[in-house]
Amino acid sequence: MSASERLDQKKKFDVLALGECLIDFTPSGRNDLGMILFACNPGGAPANVLAMNAKLGGKTAFIGKVGNDEFGKFLRDTMVNAGIDVSGLCMTPDYKTTLAFVQLNDKGDRSFTFYRKPGADVMLEFSEVKQELLESCHIFHFGSVSLTDEPCRSTTLKCAEIAKEKGAIISYDPNYRPPLWKSENEAIRIMKAALPLADIIKVSEEEMHLLTGEKDLEDGARKLAGHGAVLVLVTMGPKGAFYMAEDGSGYLATYDVNTVDTTGAGDAFLGALHYRIAGMSREELKSLPDKRWREIIGFSNAAGSLTTTARGAIPAMPDREQIEKCIKERKLLK
């Protein structure tokens, strides 16, 4: 019996994510006067994670808030077309959909400028959350962007606590965006406060250092795992990923691809990993052999790598056939 077939029948969704769904304006060439053009792309890490999972065949749902404007309608339609259940999406006339302008350097790496004071996403109230969704997911995923301000901060933490009580595996991405926080100290304090809720933690190298003070991957991952997680993932861009699980830890290289835009690569990595652990209990994850983790994370690395070969996040995500072809035919970066 497959993992998805073993999924508790009461758990309607493989993954439920709560958080931001926003517009990423990404560079798209220049006009005749040499001025930068921006393309309107759907974005927001939790929505990106779900889109990758759904593209591989998973059952996913989203909780969040967007403006009842053209951007919000575009995001709703994008998620529906991606196969994501949007029954938990609120659309409000009171606040605008959050916008993020993405700047890319010559290596395709990103920096962000946000238009969100406040944006609709951060105004999500707990009373607007459909409680039945929290009881019907196998994995509940959230990130730290939804922890940057109230009321969404309290809503996010309360939903994670309820989902955990109902037996969900909790996945947490402390994705640090400095412009969205009042100070670095506040960000560290609040991001660390959410760690004990998590069974799966995904961070970048920079975020690991921010939260643990460690630069050594083994030491940093061990500190994060000390909060109770059964799996810690440290994504390192073109250098691949480091993982720490119950049965082992190690580094896995990523694939040699033609990178043009890294937006959404880490989200695709995590979405692919969620897909591969569908239906597994926390105890099963704890007892998973190291060899199996390496295969799952190698698959996730390929998903993240391929997402960098096109602009935008959700539109750039690969399907399973493309991922498997990448694993078979592409060389690993050294």
PDB file of C-alpha atoms in Angstrom, residues 100-223:
ATOM      1  CA  ALA A 100       6.835  42.325  -3.734  1.00  0.00           C
ATOM      2  CA  PHE A 101       9.313  43.661  -6.284  1.00  0.00           C
ATOM      3  CA  VAL A 102      12.133  41.196  -6.858  1.00  0.00           C
ATOM      4  CA  GLN A 103      15.600  42.374  -7.859  1.00  0.00           C
ATOM      5  CA  LEU A 104      17.998  39.835  -9.383  1.00  0.00           C
ATOM      6  CA  ASN A 105      21.781  40.018  -9.483  1.00  0.00           C
ATOM      7  CA  ASP A 106      23.899  38.537 -12.291  1.00  0.00           C
ATOM      8  CA  LYS A 107      23.723  35.089 -10.626  1.00  0.00           C
ATOM      9  CA  GLY A 108      19.930  35.107 -10.448  1.00  0.00           C
ATOM     10  CA  ASP A 109      19.894  35.642  -6.658  1.00  0.00           C
ATOM     11  CA  ARG A 110      17.118  37.778  -5.226  1.00  0.00           C
ATOM     12  CA  SER A 111      16.436  40.749  -3.001  1.00  0.00           C
ATOM     13  CA  PHE A 112      12.946  42.071  -2.187  1.00  0.00           C
ATOM     14  CA  THR A 113      11.081  45.342  -1.820  1.00  0.00           C
ATOM     15  CA  PHE A 114       7.625  44.907  -0.233  1.00  0.00           C
ATOM     16  CA  TYR A 115       4.470  47.027  -0.491  1.00  0.00           C
ATOM     17  CA  ARG A 116       2.661  45.839   2.639  1.00  0.00           C
ATOM     18  CA  LYS A 117       1.802  48.417   5.332  1.00  0.00           C
ATOM     19  CA  PRO A 118      -0.441  46.615   5.877  1.00  0.00           C
ATOM     20  CA  GLY A 119      -1.156  44.116   3.139  1.00  0.00           C
ATOM     21  CA  ALA A 120      -4.195  41.865   3.200  1.00  0.00           C
ATOM     22  CA  ASP A 121      -2.153  38.780   4.124  1.00  0.00           C
ATOM     23  CA  VAL A 122      -1.073  40.091   7.530  1.00  0.00           C
ATOM     24  CA  MET A 123      -4.662  41.015   8.458  1.00  0.00           C
ATOM     25  CA  LEU A 124      -5.914  37.416   8.650  1.00  0.00           C
ATOM     26  CA  GLU A 125      -8.022  36.947  11.811  1.00  0.00           C
ATOM     27  CA  PHE A 126      -8.430  33.583  13.553  1.00  0.00           C
ATOM     28  CA  SER A 127     -12.210  33.985  13.305  1.00  0.00           C
ATOM     29  CA  GLU A 128     -11.835  33.879   9.503  1.00  0.00           C
ATOM     30  CA  VAL A 129     -10.132  30.457   9.517  1.00  0.00           C
ATOM     31  CA  LYS A 130     -12.252  27.414   8.695  1.00  0.00           C
ATOM     32  CA  GLN A 131     -11.593  25.095  11.622  1.00  0.00           C
ATOM     33  CA  GLU A 132     -12.445  21.967   9.648  1.00  0.00           C
ATOM     34  CA  LEU A 133      -9.411  22.539   7.430  1.00  0.00           C
ATOM     35  CA  LEU A 134      -7.109  22.287  10.448  1.00  0.00           C
ATOM     36  CA  GLU A 135      -8.574  18.889  11.274  1.00  0.00           C
ATOM     37  CA  SER A 136      -8.343  17.531   7.719  1.00  0.00           C
ATOM     38  CA  CYS A 137      -4.633  17.849   6.858  1.00  0.00           C
ATOM     39  CA  HIS A 138      -1.745  15.420   7.153  1.00  0.00           C
ATOM     40  CA  ILE A 139       0.901  18.191   7.057  1.00  0.00           C
ATOM     41  CA  PHE A 140       0.343  21.768   8.244  1.00  0.00           C
ATOM     42  CA  HIS A 141       2.895  24.202   6.827  1.00  0.00           C
ATOM     43  CA  PHE A 142       3.643  27.821   7.693  1.00  0.00           C
ATOM     44  CA  GLY A 143       6.477  30.322   7.369  1.00  0.00           C
ATOM     45  CA  SER A 144       7.694  33.288   9.361  1.00  0.00           C
ATOM     46  CA  VAL A 145       6.397  35.960   6.957  1.00  0.00           C
ATOM     47  CA  SER A 146       2.977  35.414   8.535  1.00  0.00           C
ATOM     48  CA  LEU A 147       4.563  35.982  11.970  1.00  0.00           C
ATOM     49  CA  THR A 148       5.787  39.503  11.217  1.00  0.00           C
ATOM     50  CA  ASP A 149       2.750  41.316  12.627  1.00  0.00           C
ATOM     51  CA  GLU A 150      -0.657  40.948  14.207  1.00  0.00           C
ATOM     52  CA  PRO A 151      -3.305  39.673  13.792  1.00  0.00           C
ATOM     53  CA  CYS A 152      -1.791  37.076  11.444  1.00  0.00           C
ATOM     54  CA  ARG A 153       0.969  36.180  13.914  1.00  0.00           C
ATOM     55  CA  SER A 154      -1.429  34.952  16.598  1.00  0.00           C
ATOM     56  CA  THR A 155      -3.670  33.346  13.983  1.00  0.00           C
ATOM     57  CA  THR A 156      -0.774  31.374  12.519  1.00  0.00           C
ATOM     58  CA  LEU A 157       0.522  30.082  15.841  1.00  0.00           C
ATOM     59  CA  LYS A 158      -2.937  29.140  17.088  1.00  0.00           C
ATOM     60  CA  CYS A 159      -3.694  27.268  13.857  1.00  0.00           C
ATOM     61  CA  ALA A 160      -0.376  25.396  14.067  1.00  0.00           C
ATOM     62  CA  GLU A 161      -1.131  24.408  17.664  1.00  0.00           C
ATOM     63  CA  ILE A 162      -4.603  23.144  16.747  1.00  0.00           C
ATOM     64  CA  ALA A 163      -3.332  21.207  13.716  1.00  0.00           C
ATOM     65  CA  LYS A 164      -0.631  19.607  15.898  1.00  0.00           C
ATOM     66  CA  GLU A 165      -3.238  18.615  18.498  1.00  0.00           C
ATOM     67  CA  LYS A 166      -5.258  17.006  15.695  1.00  0.00           C
ATOM     68  CA  GLY A 167      -2.279  14.867  14.698  1.00  0.00           C
ATOM     69  CA  ALA A 168      -0.806  16.840  11.779  1.00  0.00           C
ATOM     70  CA  ILE A 169       2.917  16.950  11.056  1.00  0.00           C
ATOM     71  CA  ILE A 170       4.015  20.577  11.391  1.00  0.00           C
ATOM     72  CA  SER A 171       6.342  22.020   8.763  1.00  0.00           C
ATOM     73  CA  TYR A 172       7.995  25.408   9.397  1.00  0.00           C
ATOM     74  CA  ASP A 173      10.048  27.638   7.125  1.00  0.00           C
ATOM     75  CA  PRO A 174      11.618  30.564   9.048  1.00  0.00           C
ATOM     76  CA  ASN A 175      12.093  32.511   5.817  1.00  0.00           C
ATOM     77  CA  TYR A 176      13.652  35.758   7.004  1.00  0.00           C
ATOM     78  CA  ARG A 177      12.740  38.922   5.086  1.00  0.00           C
ATOM     79  CA  PRO A 178      14.426  41.830   6.935  1.00  0.00           C
ATOM     80  CA  PRO A 179      12.219  44.636   5.489  1.00  0.00           C
ATOM     81  CA  LEU A 180       9.120  43.033   7.038  1.00  0.00           C
ATOM     82  CA  TRP A 181      10.391  43.110  10.638  1.00  0.00           C
ATOM     83  CA  LYS A 182      10.752  46.017  13.053  1.00  0.00           C
ATOM     84  CA  SER A 183      14.215  44.769  14.021  1.00  0.00           C
ATOM     85  CA  GLU A 184      16.479  41.746  13.678  1.00  0.00           C
ATOM     86  CA  ASN A 185      16.186  41.041  17.406  1.00  0.00           C
ATOM     87  CA  GLU A 186      12.390  40.923  17.204  1.00  0.00           C
ATOM     88  CA  ALA A 187      12.592  38.622  14.190  1.00  0.00           C
ATOM     89  CA  ILE A 188      14.937  36.200  15.975  1.00  0.00           C
ATOM     90  CA  ARG A 189      12.797  36.130  19.114  1.00  0.00           C
ATOM     91  CA  ILE A 190       9.527  35.444  17.321  1.00  0.00           C
ATOM     92  CA  MET A 191      10.950  33.068  14.724  1.00  0.00           C
ATOM     93  CA  LYS A 192      12.616  31.008  17.480  1.00  0.00           C
ATOM     94  CA  ALA A 193       9.403  30.931  19.532  1.00  0.00           C
ATOM     95  CA  ALA A 194       7.713  28.936  16.757  1.00  0.00           C
ATOM     96  CA  LEU A 195      10.446  26.275  16.518  1.00  0.00           C
ATOM     97  CA  PRO A 196       9.056  23.939  19.248  1.00  0.00           C
ATOM     98  CA  LEU A 197       5.879  23.491  17.187  1.00  0.00           C
ATOM     99  CA  ALA A 198       7.762  22.099  14.202  1.00  0.00           C
ATOM    100  CA  ASP A 199       8.397  18.509  13.162  1.00  0.00           C
ATOM    101  CA  ILE A 200      10.114  19.645   9.944  1.00  0.00           C
ATOM    102  CA  ILE A 201      12.258  22.793   9.799  1.00  0.00           C
ATOM    103  CA  LYS A 202      13.660  24.226   6.568  1.00  0.00           C
ATOM    104  CA  VAL A 203      16.136  27.105   6.685  1.00  0.00           C
ATOM    105  CA  SER A 204      18.766  28.682   4.471  1.00  0.00           C
ATOM    106  CA  GLU A 205      22.371  28.827   5.677  1.00  0.00           C
ATOM    107  CA  GLU A 206      21.871  32.478   6.622  1.00  0.00           C
ATOM    108  CA  GLU A 207      18.680  31.697   8.551  1.00  0.00           C
ATOM    109  CA  MET A 208      20.380  28.826  10.378  1.00  0.00           C
ATOM    110  CA  HIS A 209      23.135  31.191  11.506  1.00  0.00           C
ATOM    111  CA  LEU A 210      20.568  33.836  12.504  1.00  0.00           C
ATOM    112  CA  LEU A 211      18.590  31.408  14.678  1.00  0.00           C
ATOM    113  CA  THR A 212      21.429  29.379  16.179  1.00  0.00           C
ATOM    114  CA  GLY A 213      24.568  31.533  15.996  1.00  0.00           C
ATOM    115  CA  GLU A 214      26.289  28.574  14.317  1.00  0.00           C
ATOM    116  CA  LYS A 215      27.950  28.548  10.907  1.00  0.00           C
ATOM    117  CA  ASP A 216      28.859  24.854  10.962  1.00  0.00           C
ATOM    118  CA  LEU A 217      26.004  22.939   9.316  1.00  0.00           C
ATOM    119  CA  GLU A 218      26.125  19.987  11.706  1.00  0.00           C
ATOM    120  CA  ASP A 219      26.152  22.182  14.810  1.00  0.00           C
ATOM    121  CA  GLY A 220      23.442  24.507  13.522  1.00  0.00           C
ATOM    122  CA  ALA A 221      21.132  21.694  12.420  1.00  0.00           C
ATOM    123  CA  ARG A 222      21.622  19.916  15.751  1.00  0.00           C
ATOM    124  CA  LYS A 223      20.569  23.049  17.653  1.00  0.00           C
TER     125      LYS A 223
END
